[in-house]
Amino acid sequence: MADDTTWTASAATDPQLACPISPVVDIVFSRWTTPILWTLHTHGRQRFVELERGIPRITPKVLTQRLRQLERDGLIMRTYHPEVPPRVEYEISELGRSLAPLFAHLAEWAAGNLDEVERARHDYDTAPGR
Amino acid sequence: MADDTTWTASAATDPQLACPISPVVDIVFSRWTTPILWTLHTHGRQRFVELERGIPRITPKVLTQRLRQLERDGLIMRTYHPEVPPRVEYEISELGRSLAPLFAHLAEWAAGNLDEVERARHDYDTAPGR
DNA sequence: TGTAGTAGGTACCTACAGGAAAGTGGCTCT
DNA sequence: AGAGCCACTTTCCTGTAGGTACCTACTACA
């Protein structure tokens, strides 16, 4: 903590919230949101069933919930076409697109450090006295 | 999606997991982990009670769980001093420290875009036909 | 004697997230 | 006539994360 060049220590003494990035985490990294944002970004505009098929094991109920939440937060846009059968298209918004470099860094960290996490886990699990 | 310069589209077609950053999210952004890592980074080595006092509303049980998990993943280090009363110190590891620029970007995004999320929410909530 | 302090562990309980399955509406195809 | 399509919605149910409260061992100190 001697040299705090990378982390902003602004809200470090916040009485209520000890971590200034907690609100972002709640918005961006709640469950199922990253797969949705990811597929929406890489595959572009998509319909409900396409998302459902593209994200394995997600149920339509939860998918609807997450999509509504993401729409409310302004990260994605929903366009409803009153046809028969109905057609709804989801696409990432400008605000959602602004997360792209962040996700890229995350993917980069994952590529470089996930195996070390795996190794740490193995060491911990096979440590003596456990 | 036309120009994929920032996001790596490597695992975009992964059959099992539609999102290559999901594993990282599970490790780094599970509940309470960011406040713990944040305070550990900004305040340096800390004892259990210090963490407990520094992170409002966390219960000792959950704090223990999260600390164990973070230790197992290699993000923090635990040193036990067999004194009376017992003394345990937690500090961030090299691997955990490597998350610093990531967290900095997150804080930066928060500073620049959180109000826009707030605005989107207000617009959504006060929209007609709702 | 008894109280404080530390770092948790344990038992019990509740709330809520999330899963499974079926329903809805209106058109179109067979 | 019936089935199928889409985008959900609703109901019911379960699992589990997390909260509360109490417990441990040991010593120093009043």
PDB file of C-alpha atoms (C1' of nucleotides) in Angstrom:
ATOM      1  CA  MET A   1       0.000   0.000   0.000  1.00  0.00           C
ATOM      2  CA  ALA A   2       3.033   2.206   0.042  1.00  0.00           C
ATOM      3  CA  ASP A   3       2.696   3.143  -3.594  1.00  0.00           C
ATOM      4  CA  ASP A   4      -0.895   3.504  -4.668  1.00  0.00           C
ATOM      5  CA  THR A   5      -0.444   4.254  -8.297  1.00  0.00           C
ATOM      6  CA  THR A   6      -3.042   2.003  -9.830  1.00  0.00           C
ATOM      7  CA  TRP A   7      -5.926   1.896  -7.364  1.00  0.00           C
ATOM      8  CA  THR A   8      -7.774   5.048  -6.565  1.00  0.00           C
ATOM      9  CA  ALA A   9      -7.878   5.339  -2.822  1.00  0.00           C
ATOM     10  CA  SER A  10     -10.708   7.844  -3.003  1.00  0.00           C
ATOM     11  CA  ALA A  11     -13.481   5.986  -1.272  1.00  0.00           C
ATOM     12  CA  ALA A  12     -11.171   3.841   0.791  1.00  0.00           C
ATOM     13  CA  THR A  13     -12.435   5.465   3.949  1.00  0.00           C
ATOM     14  CA  ASP A  14     -16.083   5.366   2.994  1.00  0.00           C
ATOM     15  CA  PRO A  15     -17.954   4.564   6.195  1.00  0.00           C
ATOM     16  CA  GLN A  16     -20.843   2.794   4.527  1.00  0.00           C
ATOM     17  CA  LEU A  17     -19.115   1.014   1.685  1.00  0.00           C
ATOM     18  CA  ALA A  18     -15.515  -0.094   2.011  1.00  0.00           C
ATOM     19  CA  CYS A  19     -15.181  -0.665  -1.707  1.00  0.00           C
ATOM     20  CA  PRO A  20     -15.898   1.882  -4.449  1.00  0.00           C
ATOM     21  CA  ILE A  21     -16.341  -0.742  -7.140  1.00  0.00           C
ATOM     22  CA  SER A  22     -19.037  -2.726  -5.405  1.00  0.00           C
ATOM     23  CA  PRO A  23     -21.863  -0.897  -7.197  1.00  0.00           C
ATOM     24  CA  VAL A  24     -20.316  -1.684 -10.579  1.00  0.00           C
ATOM     25  CA  VAL A  25     -19.952  -5.302  -9.659  1.00  0.00           C
ATOM     26  CA  ASP A  26     -23.615  -5.474  -8.752  1.00  0.00           C
ATOM     27  CA  ILE A  27     -24.578  -4.029 -12.117  1.00  0.00           C
ATOM     28  CA  VAL A  28     -22.160  -5.727 -14.468  1.00  0.00           C
ATOM     29  CA  PHE A  29     -21.218  -8.984 -12.790  1.00  0.00           C
ATOM     30  CA  SER A  30     -24.446 -10.280 -11.364  1.00  0.00           C
ATOM     31  CA  ARG A  31     -25.250 -13.797 -12.450  1.00  0.00           C
ATOM     32  CA  TRP A  32     -25.749 -14.527 -16.178  1.00  0.00           C
ATOM     33  CA  THR A  33     -25.096 -10.929 -17.195  1.00  0.00           C
ATOM     34  CA  THR A  34     -21.619 -11.462 -18.596  1.00  0.00           C
ATOM     35  CA  PRO A  35     -22.625 -14.351 -20.862  1.00  0.00           C
ATOM     36  CA  ILE A  36     -25.544 -12.274 -22.147  1.00  0.00           C
ATOM     37  CA  LEU A  37     -23.453  -9.188 -22.776  1.00  0.00           C
ATOM     38  CA  TRP A  38     -20.727 -11.291 -24.312  1.00  0.00           C
ATOM     39  CA  THR A  39     -22.890 -13.105 -26.837  1.00  0.00           C
ATOM     40  CA  LEU A  40     -24.761  -9.905 -27.606  1.00  0.00           C
ATOM     41  CA  HIS A  41     -21.504  -8.200 -28.363  1.00  0.00           C
ATOM     42  CA  THR A  42     -19.866 -10.951 -30.364  1.00  0.00           C
ATOM     43  CA  HIS A  43     -22.962 -12.023 -32.299  1.00  0.00           C
ATOM     44  CA  GLY A  44     -24.635  -8.633 -32.593  1.00  0.00           C
ATOM     45  CA  ARG A  45     -28.379  -8.088 -32.517  1.00  0.00           C
ATOM     46  CA  GLN A  46     -30.200 -11.231 -31.468  1.00  0.00           C
ATOM     47  CA  ARG A  47     -33.659 -12.544 -30.723  1.00  0.00           C
ATOM     48  CA  PHE A  48     -34.822 -14.162 -27.531  1.00  0.00           C
ATOM     49  CA  VAL A  49     -34.601 -17.746 -28.746  1.00  0.00           C
ATOM     50  CA  GLU A  50     -31.189 -17.150 -30.227  1.00  0.00           C
ATOM     51  CA  LEU A  51     -29.911 -15.972 -26.872  1.00  0.00           C
ATOM     52  CA  GLU A  52     -31.622 -18.877 -25.170  1.00  0.00           C
ATOM     53  CA  ARG A  53     -29.910 -21.298 -27.523  1.00  0.00           C
ATOM     54  CA  GLY A  54     -26.594 -19.514 -27.341  1.00  0.00           C
ATOM     55  CA  ILE A  55     -26.385 -19.558 -23.564  1.00  0.00           C
ATOM     56  CA  PRO A  56     -26.545 -23.151 -22.342  1.00  0.00           C
ATOM     57  CA  ARG A  57     -28.586 -24.067 -19.277  1.00  0.00           C
ATOM     58  CA  ILE A  58     -30.261 -20.683 -18.883  1.00  0.00           C
ATOM     59  CA  THR A  59     -34.005 -20.871 -18.355  1.00  0.00           C
ATOM     60  CA  PRO A  60     -36.385 -18.504 -20.175  1.00  0.00           C
ATOM     61  CA  LYS A  61     -37.559 -17.054 -16.893  1.00  0.00           C
ATOM     62  CA  VAL A  62     -34.087 -16.075 -15.753  1.00  0.00           C
ATOM     63  CA  LEU A  63     -33.147 -14.886 -19.220  1.00  0.00           C
ATOM     64  CA  THR A  64     -36.135 -12.551 -19.209  1.00  0.00           C
ATOM     65  CA  GLN A  65     -35.237 -11.262 -15.758  1.00  0.00           C
ATOM     66  CA  ARG A  66     -31.634 -10.543 -16.696  1.00  0.00           C
ATOM     67  CA  LEU A  67     -32.587  -8.929 -20.007  1.00  0.00           C
ATOM     68  CA  ARG A  68     -35.029  -6.626 -18.230  1.00  0.00           C
ATOM     69  CA  GLN A  69     -32.420  -5.686 -15.691  1.00  0.00           C
ATOM     70  CA  LEU A  70     -29.804  -4.996 -18.347  1.00  0.00           C
ATOM     71  CA  GLU A  71     -32.326  -2.945 -20.313  1.00  0.00           C
ATOM     72  CA  ARG A  72     -33.220  -0.944 -17.218  1.00  0.00           C
ATOM     73  CA  ASP A  73     -29.558  -0.256 -16.540  1.00  0.00           C
ATOM     74  CA  GLY A  74     -29.153   0.968 -20.099  1.00  0.00           C
ATOM     75  CA  LEU A  75     -26.625  -1.662 -21.102  1.00  0.00           C
ATOM     76  CA  ILE A  76     -28.791  -3.237 -23.796  1.00  0.00           C
ATOM     77  CA  MET A  77     -31.681  -2.096 -25.983  1.00  0.00           C
ATOM     78  CA  ARG A  78     -34.861  -3.996 -26.690  1.00  0.00           C
ATOM     79  CA  THR A  79     -36.947  -3.533 -29.811  1.00  0.00           C
ATOM     80  CA  TYR A  80     -40.356  -5.153 -30.036  1.00  0.00           C
ATOM     81  CA  HIS A  81     -41.927  -5.899 -33.405  1.00  0.00           C
ATOM     82  CA  PRO A  82     -45.692  -6.451 -33.059  1.00  0.00           C
ATOM     83  CA  GLU A  83     -45.874  -9.219 -35.624  1.00  0.00           C
ATOM     84  CA  VAL A  84     -47.177 -12.745 -35.515  1.00  0.00           C
ATOM     85  CA  PRO A  85     -45.361 -14.584 -34.196  1.00  0.00           C
ATOM     86  CA  PRO A  86     -43.896 -11.756 -32.137  1.00  0.00           C
ATOM     87  CA  ARG A  87     -40.351 -10.724 -32.752  1.00  0.00           C
ATOM     88  CA  VAL A  88     -38.094  -9.080 -30.186  1.00  0.00           C
ATOM     89  CA  GLU A  89     -34.539  -8.070 -30.806  1.00  0.00           C
ATOM     90  CA  TYR A  90     -31.867  -7.272 -28.275  1.00  0.00           C
ATOM     91  CA  GLU A  91     -28.680  -5.397 -28.947  1.00  0.00           C
ATOM     92  CA  ILE A  92     -25.929  -3.897 -26.893  1.00  0.00           C
ATOM     93  CA  SER A  93     -26.121  -0.161 -26.256  1.00  0.00           C
ATOM     94  CA  GLU A  94     -23.379   2.432 -26.370  1.00  0.00           C
ATOM     95  CA  LEU A  95     -23.094   2.244 -22.609  1.00  0.00           C
ATOM     96  CA  GLY A  96     -22.847  -1.520 -22.766  1.00  0.00           C
ATOM     97  CA  ARG A  97     -20.283  -1.278 -25.524  1.00  0.00           C
ATOM     98  CA  SER A  98     -18.166   0.950 -23.300  1.00  0.00           C
ATOM     99  CA  LEU A  99     -17.544  -2.110 -21.137  1.00  0.00           C
ATOM    100  CA  ALA A 100     -15.663  -3.798 -23.976  1.00  0.00           C
ATOM    101  CA  PRO A 101     -12.111  -2.809 -22.958  1.00  0.00           C
ATOM    102  CA  LEU A 102     -12.924  -3.831 -19.411  1.00  0.00           C
ATOM    103  CA  PHE A 103     -14.013  -7.264 -20.542  1.00  0.00           C
ATOM    104  CA  ALA A 104     -10.945  -7.501 -22.712  1.00  0.00           C
ATOM    105  CA  HIS A 105      -8.719  -6.903 -19.707  1.00  0.00           C
ATOM    106  CA  LEU A 106     -10.651  -9.490 -17.786  1.00  0.00           C
ATOM    107  CA  ALA A 107     -10.176 -12.033 -20.542  1.00  0.00           C
ATOM    108  CA  GLU A 108      -6.520 -11.154 -20.665  1.00  0.00           C
ATOM    109  CA  TRP A 109      -6.112 -11.657 -16.931  1.00  0.00           C
ATOM    110  CA  ALA A 110      -7.946 -14.936 -17.216  1.00  0.00           C
ATOM    111  CA  ALA A 111      -5.679 -16.154 -19.977  1.00  0.00           C
ATOM    112  CA  GLY A 112      -2.583 -15.300 -17.997  1.00  0.00           C
ATOM    113  CA  ASN A 113      -3.549 -16.213 -14.450  1.00  0.00           C
ATOM    114  CA  LEU A 114      -6.317 -18.791 -14.370  1.00  0.00           C
ATOM    115  CA  ASP A 115      -3.863 -21.653 -14.376  1.00  0.00           C
ATOM    116  CA  GLU A 116      -2.079 -20.127 -11.412  1.00  0.00           C
ATOM    117  CA  VAL A 117      -5.377 -20.008  -9.523  1.00  0.00           C
ATOM    118  CA  GLU A 118      -5.836 -23.636 -10.436  1.00  0.00           C
ATOM    119  CA  ARG A 119      -2.388 -24.424  -9.124  1.00  0.00           C
ATOM    120  CA  ALA A 120      -3.018 -22.531  -5.892  1.00  0.00           C
ATOM    121  CA  ARG A 121      -6.199 -24.501  -5.376  1.00  0.00           C
ATOM    122  CA  HIS A 122      -4.413 -27.769  -5.891  1.00  0.00           C
ATOM    123  CA  ASP A 123      -1.635 -26.775  -3.490  1.00  0.00           C
ATOM    124  CA  TYR A 124      -4.188 -25.726  -0.891  1.00  0.00           C
ATOM    125  CA  ASP A 125      -6.200 -28.909  -1.200  1.00  0.00           C
ATOM    126  CA  THR A 126      -3.184 -31.198  -1.012  1.00  0.00           C
ATOM    127  CA  ALA A 127      -1.418 -29.258   1.740  1.00  0.00           C
ATOM    128  CA  PRO A 128      -0.403 -31.202   4.870  1.00  0.00           C
ATOM    129  CA  GLY A 129      -2.455 -30.745   8.008  1.00  0.00           C
ATOM    130  CA  ARG A 130      -5.716 -30.502   6.160  1.00  0.00           C
TER     131      ARG A 130
ATOM    132  CA  MET B   1     -19.653  -6.981 -33.880  1.00  0.00           C
ATOM    133  CA  ALA B   2     -18.189  -6.137 -37.239  1.00  0.00           C
ATOM    134  CA  ASP B   3     -14.874  -4.990 -35.845  1.00  0.00           C
ATOM    135  CA  ASP B   4     -13.720  -7.119 -32.962  1.00  0.00           C
ATOM    136  CA  THR B   5     -10.648  -5.228 -31.910  1.00  0.00           C
ATOM    137  CA  THR B   6     -11.147  -5.135 -28.170  1.00  0.00           C
ATOM    138  CA  TRP B   7     -12.906  -8.357 -27.260  1.00  0.00           C
ATOM    139  CA  THR B   8     -11.224 -11.611 -27.969  1.00  0.00           C
ATOM    140  CA  ALA B   9     -13.661 -13.738 -29.882  1.00  0.00           C
ATOM    141  CA  SER B  10     -11.741 -16.882 -29.105  1.00  0.00           C
ATOM    142  CA  ALA B  11     -14.259 -18.789 -27.020  1.00  0.00           C
ATOM    143  CA  ALA B  12     -17.280 -17.117 -28.562  1.00  0.00           C
ATOM    144  CA  THR B  13     -18.375 -20.393 -30.052  1.00  0.00           C
ATOM    145  CA  ASP B  14     -17.668 -22.474 -26.974  1.00  0.00           C
ATOM    146  CA  PRO B  15     -20.454 -25.033 -26.794  1.00  0.00           C
ATOM    147  CA  GLN B  16     -20.413 -25.392 -23.026  1.00  0.00           C
ATOM    148  CA  LEU B  17     -19.714 -21.856 -21.923  1.00  0.00           C
ATOM    149  CA  ALA B  18     -20.828 -18.931 -24.020  1.00  0.00           C
ATOM    150  CA  CYS B  19     -18.579 -16.547 -22.140  1.00  0.00           C
ATOM    151  CA  PRO B  20     -14.828 -16.928 -21.608  1.00  0.00           C
ATOM    152  CA  ILE B  21     -14.745 -14.572 -18.650  1.00  0.00           C
ATOM    153  CA  SER B  22     -17.338 -16.374 -16.561  1.00  0.00           C
ATOM    154  CA  PRO B  23     -14.731 -18.358 -14.607  1.00  0.00           C
ATOM    155  CA  VAL B  24     -12.890 -15.186 -13.655  1.00  0.00           C
ATOM    156  CA  VAL B  25     -16.107 -13.584 -12.534  1.00  0.00           C
ATOM    157  CA  ASP B  26     -16.805 -16.532 -10.273  1.00  0.00           C
ATOM    158  CA  ILE B  27     -13.393 -16.212  -8.679  1.00  0.00           C
ATOM    159  CA  VAL B  28     -12.938 -12.492  -8.392  1.00  0.00           C
ATOM    160  CA  PHE B  29     -16.438 -11.065  -8.232  1.00  0.00           C
ATOM    161  CA  SER B  30     -18.304 -13.407  -5.974  1.00  0.00           C
ATOM    162  CA  ARG B  31     -19.988 -11.678  -3.068  1.00  0.00           C
ATOM    163  CA  TRP B  32     -17.845  -9.761  -0.539  1.00  0.00           C
ATOM    164  CA  THR B  33     -14.612 -10.578  -2.356  1.00  0.00           C
ATOM    165  CA  THR B  34     -14.063  -7.143  -3.864  1.00  0.00           C
ATOM    166  CA  PRO B  35     -14.471  -5.271  -0.562  1.00  0.00           C
ATOM    167  CA  ILE B  36     -12.052  -7.694   1.077  1.00  0.00           C
ATOM    168  CA  LEU B  37      -9.467  -7.426  -1.666  1.00  0.00           C
ATOM    169  CA  TRP B  38      -9.913  -3.678  -1.796  1.00  0.00           C
ATOM    170  CA  THR B  39      -9.363  -3.032   1.891  1.00  0.00           C
ATOM    171  CA  LEU B  40      -6.527  -5.533   1.980  1.00  0.00           C
ATOM    172  CA  HIS B  41      -4.843  -3.681  -0.837  1.00  0.00           C
ATOM    173  CA  THR B  42      -5.404  -0.140   0.368  1.00  0.00           C
ATOM    174  CA  HIS B  43      -4.752  -0.809   4.064  1.00  0.00           C
ATOM    175  CA  GLY B  44      -2.142  -3.513   3.677  1.00  0.00           C
ATOM    176  CA  ARG B  45      -1.744  -6.443   6.017  1.00  0.00           C
ATOM    177  CA  GLN B  46      -4.680  -6.700   8.384  1.00  0.00           C
ATOM    178  CA  ARG B  47      -6.040  -8.863  11.160  1.00  0.00           C
ATOM    179  CA  PHE B  48      -9.410 -10.539  11.239  1.00  0.00           C
ATOM    180  CA  VAL B  49     -11.093  -7.991  13.485  1.00  0.00           C
ATOM    181  CA  GLU B  50      -9.700  -5.121  11.477  1.00  0.00           C
ATOM    182  CA  LEU B  51     -11.252  -6.533   8.344  1.00  0.00           C
ATOM    183  CA  GLU B  52     -14.464  -7.176  10.208  1.00  0.00           C
ATOM    184  CA  ARG B  53     -14.573  -3.570  11.359  1.00  0.00           C
ATOM    185  CA  GLY B  54     -13.492  -2.196   8.016  1.00  0.00           C
ATOM    186  CA  ILE B  55     -16.198  -3.963   6.042  1.00  0.00           C
ATOM    187  CA  PRO B  56     -19.598  -2.930   7.379  1.00  0.00           C
ATOM    188  CA  ARG B  57     -22.374  -5.461   7.773  1.00  0.00           C
ATOM    189  CA  ILE B  58     -20.232  -8.517   7.080  1.00  0.00           C
ATOM    190  CA  THR B  59     -20.658 -11.324   9.588  1.00  0.00           C
ATOM    191  CA  PRO B  60     -17.666 -13.231  10.964  1.00  0.00           C
ATOM    192  CA  LYS B  61     -18.953 -16.455   9.483  1.00  0.00           C
ATOM    193  CA  VAL B  62     -19.137 -15.097   5.965  1.00  0.00           C
ATOM    194  CA  LEU B  63     -15.852 -13.248   6.365  1.00  0.00           C
ATOM    195  CA  THR B  64     -14.176 -16.516   7.305  1.00  0.00           C
ATOM    196  CA  GLN B  65     -15.722 -18.286   4.334  1.00  0.00           C
ATOM    197  CA  ARG B  66     -14.602 -15.618   1.871  1.00  0.00           C
ATOM    198  CA  LEU B  67     -11.094 -15.415   3.351  1.00  0.00           C
ATOM    199  CA  ARG B  68     -10.703 -19.174   3.057  1.00  0.00           C
ATOM    200  CA  GLN B  69     -11.877 -19.097  -0.516  1.00  0.00           C
ATOM    201  CA  LEU B  70      -9.537 -16.250  -1.424  1.00  0.00           C
ATOM    202  CA  GLU B  71      -6.661 -18.034   0.264  1.00  0.00           C
ATOM    203  CA  ARG B  72      -7.452 -21.228  -1.616  1.00  0.00           C
ATOM    204  CA  ASP B  73      -7.506 -19.336  -4.902  1.00  0.00           C
ATOM    205  CA  GLY B  74      -4.125 -17.865  -4.068  1.00  0.00           C
ATOM    206  CA  LEU B  75      -5.307 -14.249  -4.039  1.00  0.00           C
ATOM    207  CA  ILE B  76      -4.468 -13.631  -0.392  1.00  0.00           C
ATOM    208  CA  MET B  77      -2.051 -15.098   2.139  1.00  0.00           C
ATOM    209  CA  ARG B  78      -2.832 -16.038   5.732  1.00  0.00           C
ATOM    210  CA  THR B  79      -0.235 -16.119   8.474  1.00  0.00           C
ATOM    211  CA  TYR B  80      -1.117 -17.566  11.849  1.00  0.00           C
ATOM    212  CA  HIS B  81       0.793 -16.536  14.973  1.00  0.00           C
ATOM    213  CA  PRO B  82       0.291 -19.069  17.768  1.00  0.00           C
ATOM    214  CA  GLU B  83       0.142 -16.509  20.540  1.00  0.00           C
ATOM    215  CA  VAL B  84      -2.384 -15.786  23.223  1.00  0.00           C
ATOM    216  CA  PRO B  85      -4.690 -14.267  22.254  1.00  0.00           C
ATOM    217  CA  PRO B  86      -4.232 -15.714  18.768  1.00  0.00           C
ATOM    218  CA  ARG B  87      -3.153 -13.416  15.987  1.00  0.00           C
ATOM    219  CA  VAL B  88      -3.850 -13.975  12.305  1.00  0.00           C
ATOM    220  CA  GLU B  89      -2.813 -11.660   9.560  1.00  0.00           C
ATOM    221  CA  TYR B  90      -4.092 -11.488   6.031  1.00  0.00           C
ATOM    222  CA  GLU B  91      -2.356  -9.833   3.154  1.00  0.00           C
ATOM    223  CA  ILE B  92      -2.798  -9.702  -0.561  1.00  0.00           C
ATOM    224  CA  SER B  93      -0.601 -12.004  -2.637  1.00  0.00           C
ATOM    225  CA  GLU B  94       1.247 -11.301  -5.846  1.00  0.00           C
ATOM    226  CA  LEU B  95      -1.550 -12.931  -7.786  1.00  0.00           C
ATOM    227  CA  GLY B  96      -4.094 -10.791  -6.000  1.00  0.00           C
ATOM    228  CA  ARG B  97      -2.011  -7.711  -6.599  1.00  0.00           C
ATOM    229  CA  SER B  98      -2.057  -8.475 -10.314  1.00  0.00           C
ATOM    230  CA  LEU B  99      -5.741  -7.619 -10.247  1.00  0.00           C
ATOM    231  CA  ALA B 100      -4.950  -4.018  -9.359  1.00  0.00           C
ATOM    232  CA  PRO B 101      -5.045  -2.514 -12.861  1.00  0.00           C
ATOM    233  CA  LEU B 102      -8.268  -4.388 -13.490  1.00  0.00           C
ATOM    234  CA  PHE B 103      -9.843  -2.873 -10.419  1.00  0.00           C
ATOM    235  CA  ALA B 104      -8.524   0.518 -11.419  1.00  0.00           C
ATOM    236  CA  HIS B 105     -10.273   0.251 -14.781  1.00  0.00           C
ATOM    237  CA  LEU B 106     -13.420  -0.802 -13.019  1.00  0.00           C
ATOM    238  CA  ALA B 107     -13.272   2.193 -10.717  1.00  0.00           C
ATOM    239  CA  GLU B 108     -12.625   4.395 -13.716  1.00  0.00           C
ATOM    240  CA  TRP B 109     -15.621   3.034 -15.558  1.00  0.00           C
ATOM    241  CA  ALA B 110     -17.709   3.523 -12.445  1.00  0.00           C
ATOM    242  CA  ALA B 111     -16.641   7.127 -12.089  1.00  0.00           C
ATOM    243  CA  GLY B 112     -17.497   7.873 -15.689  1.00  0.00           C
ATOM    244  CA  ASN B 113     -20.629   5.833 -16.276  1.00  0.00           C
ATOM    245  CA  LEU B 114     -22.462   5.116 -13.043  1.00  0.00           C
ATOM    246  CA  ASP B 115     -24.523   8.268 -13.311  1.00  0.00           C
ATOM    247  CA  GLU B 116     -25.577   7.271 -16.802  1.00  0.00           C
ATOM    248  CA  VAL B 117     -26.781   3.930 -15.443  1.00  0.00           C
ATOM    249  CA  GLU B 118     -28.701   5.868 -12.825  1.00  0.00           C
ATOM    250  CA  ARG B 119     -30.237   8.037 -15.514  1.00  0.00           C
ATOM    251  CA  ALA B 120     -31.187   5.001 -17.617  1.00  0.00           C
ATOM    252  CA  ARG B 121     -32.890   3.468 -14.608  1.00  0.00           C
ATOM    253  CA  HIS B 122     -34.863   6.621 -13.955  1.00  0.00           C
ATOM    254  CA  ASP B 123     -35.902   6.856 -17.588  1.00  0.00           C
ATOM    255  CA  TYR B 124     -36.954   3.226 -17.584  1.00  0.00           C
ATOM    256  CA  ASP B 125     -38.952   3.546 -14.396  1.00  0.00           C
ATOM    257  CA  THR B 126     -40.748   6.707 -15.459  1.00  0.00           C
ATOM    258  CA  ALA B 127     -41.387   5.593 -19.030  1.00  0.00           C
ATOM    259  CA  PRO B 128     -45.004   5.642 -20.267  1.00  0.00           C
ATOM    260  CA  GLY B 129     -46.835   2.372 -20.625  1.00  0.00           C
ATOM    261  CA  ARG B 130     -45.308   0.891 -17.515  1.00  0.00           C
TER     262      ARG B 130
ATOM    263  C1'  DT C   1     -13.567 -14.317  40.622  1.00  0.00           C
ATOM    264  C1'  DG C   2     -14.757 -12.726  36.425  1.00  0.00           C
ATOM    265  C1'  DT C   3     -14.174 -10.141  32.401  1.00  0.00           C
ATOM    266  C1'  DA C   4     -12.047  -8.929  28.070  1.00  0.00           C
ATOM    267  C1'  DG C   5      -9.862 -10.100  23.898  1.00  0.00           C
ATOM    268  C1'  DT C   6      -8.933 -13.160  19.434  1.00  0.00           C
ATOM    269  C1'  DA C   7     -10.216 -16.060  15.583  1.00  0.00           C
ATOM    270  C1'  DG C   8     -13.003 -18.365  14.421  1.00  0.00           C
ATOM    271  C1'  DG C   9     -16.569 -23.004  14.593  1.00  0.00           C
ATOM    272  C1'  DT C  10     -21.246 -24.793  14.865  1.00  0.00           C
ATOM    273  C1'  DA C  11     -26.231 -25.311  14.897  1.00  0.00           C
ATOM    274  C1'  DC C  12     -30.318 -23.551  13.486  1.00  0.00           C
ATOM    275  C1'  DC C  13     -33.270 -20.915  10.647  1.00  0.00           C
ATOM    276  C1'  DT C  14     -35.058 -17.960   6.902  1.00  0.00           C
ATOM    277  C1'  DA C  15     -35.257 -15.623   2.541  1.00  0.00           C
ATOM    278  C1'  DC C  16     -34.690 -15.498  -1.913  1.00  0.00           C
ATOM    279  C1'  DA C  17     -32.655 -16.856  -6.253  1.00  0.00           C
ATOM    280  C1'  DG C  18     -33.309 -19.883  -9.551  1.00  0.00           C
ATOM    281  C1'  DG C  19     -35.136 -24.458 -11.843  1.00  0.00           C
ATOM    282  C1'  DA C  20     -39.172 -27.189 -13.995  1.00  0.00           C
ATOM    283  C1'  DA C  21     -43.153 -27.279 -16.267  1.00  0.00           C
ATOM    284  C1'  DA C  22     -47.244 -25.618 -18.133  1.00  0.00           C
ATOM    285  C1'  DG C  23     -49.997 -21.770 -19.984  1.00  0.00           C
ATOM    286  C1'  DT C  24     -51.101 -17.609 -23.310  1.00  0.00           C
ATOM    287  C1'  DG C  25     -52.321 -15.380 -27.754  1.00  0.00           C
ATOM    288  C1'  DG C  26     -52.826 -14.997 -32.441  1.00  0.00           C
ATOM    289  C1'  DC C  27     -51.580 -16.343 -36.862  1.00  0.00           C
ATOM    290  C1'  DT C  28     -50.037 -19.832 -40.284  1.00  0.00           C
ATOM    291  C1'  DC C  29     -49.124 -24.130 -42.087  1.00  0.00           C
ATOM    292  C1'  DT C  30     -50.650 -29.022 -43.002  1.00  0.00           C
TER     293       DT C  30
ATOM    294  C1'  DA D   1     -58.791 -29.679 -36.714  1.00  0.00           C
ATOM    295  C1'  DG D   2     -54.679 -29.536 -34.808  1.00  0.00           C
ATOM    296  C1'  DA D   3     -49.957 -28.449 -34.305  1.00  0.00           C
ATOM    297  C1'  DG D   4     -46.231 -25.096 -34.231  1.00  0.00           C
ATOM    298  C1'  DC D   5     -44.026 -20.704 -33.673  1.00  0.00           C
ATOM    299  C1'  DC D   6     -42.334 -16.852 -30.386  1.00  0.00           C
ATOM    300  C1'  DA D   7     -41.700 -14.375 -26.292  1.00  0.00           C
ATOM    301  C1'  DC D   8     -42.586 -14.560 -22.557  1.00  0.00           C
ATOM    302  C1'  DT D   9     -45.576 -15.311 -17.813  1.00  0.00           C
ATOM    303  C1'  DT D  10     -47.150 -17.850 -13.986  1.00  0.00           C
ATOM    304  C1'  DT D  11     -47.080 -21.247 -10.494  1.00  0.00           C
ATOM    305  C1'  DC D  12     -44.815 -24.266  -7.694  1.00  0.00           C
ATOM    306  C1'  DC D  13     -40.842 -26.086  -5.584  1.00  0.00           C
ATOM    307  C1'  DT D  14     -36.098 -26.747  -3.948  1.00  0.00           C
ATOM    308  C1'  DG D  15     -31.270 -25.542  -2.735  1.00  0.00           C
ATOM    309  C1'  DT D  16     -28.379 -22.813  -0.674  1.00  0.00           C
ATOM    310  C1'  DA D  17     -26.308 -18.534   0.652  1.00  0.00           C
ATOM    311  C1'  DG D  18     -26.302 -15.984   4.399  1.00  0.00           C
ATOM    312  C1'  DG D  19     -28.007 -14.262   9.152  1.00  0.00           C
ATOM    313  C1'  DT D  20     -28.339 -14.980  14.410  1.00  0.00           C
ATOM    314  C1'  DA D  21     -26.721 -16.611  18.287  1.00  0.00           C
ATOM    315  C1'  DC D  22     -23.888 -19.177  21.035  1.00  0.00           C
ATOM    316  C1'  DC D  23     -19.543 -21.806  21.814  1.00  0.00           C
ATOM    317  C1'  DT D  24     -14.267 -22.850  22.094  1.00  0.00           C
ATOM    318  C1'  DA D  25      -9.348 -22.197  24.311  1.00  0.00           C
ATOM    319  C1'  DC D  26      -6.040 -19.512  26.716  1.00  0.00           C
ATOM    320  C1'  DT D  27      -4.111 -15.714  29.085  1.00  0.00           C
ATOM    321  C1'  DA D  28      -3.742 -11.126  31.096  1.00  0.00           C
ATOM    322  C1'  DC D  29      -5.636  -7.994  33.936  1.00  0.00           C
ATOM    323  C1'  DA D  30      -8.607  -5.762  37.491  1.00  0.00           C
TER     324       DA D  30
END
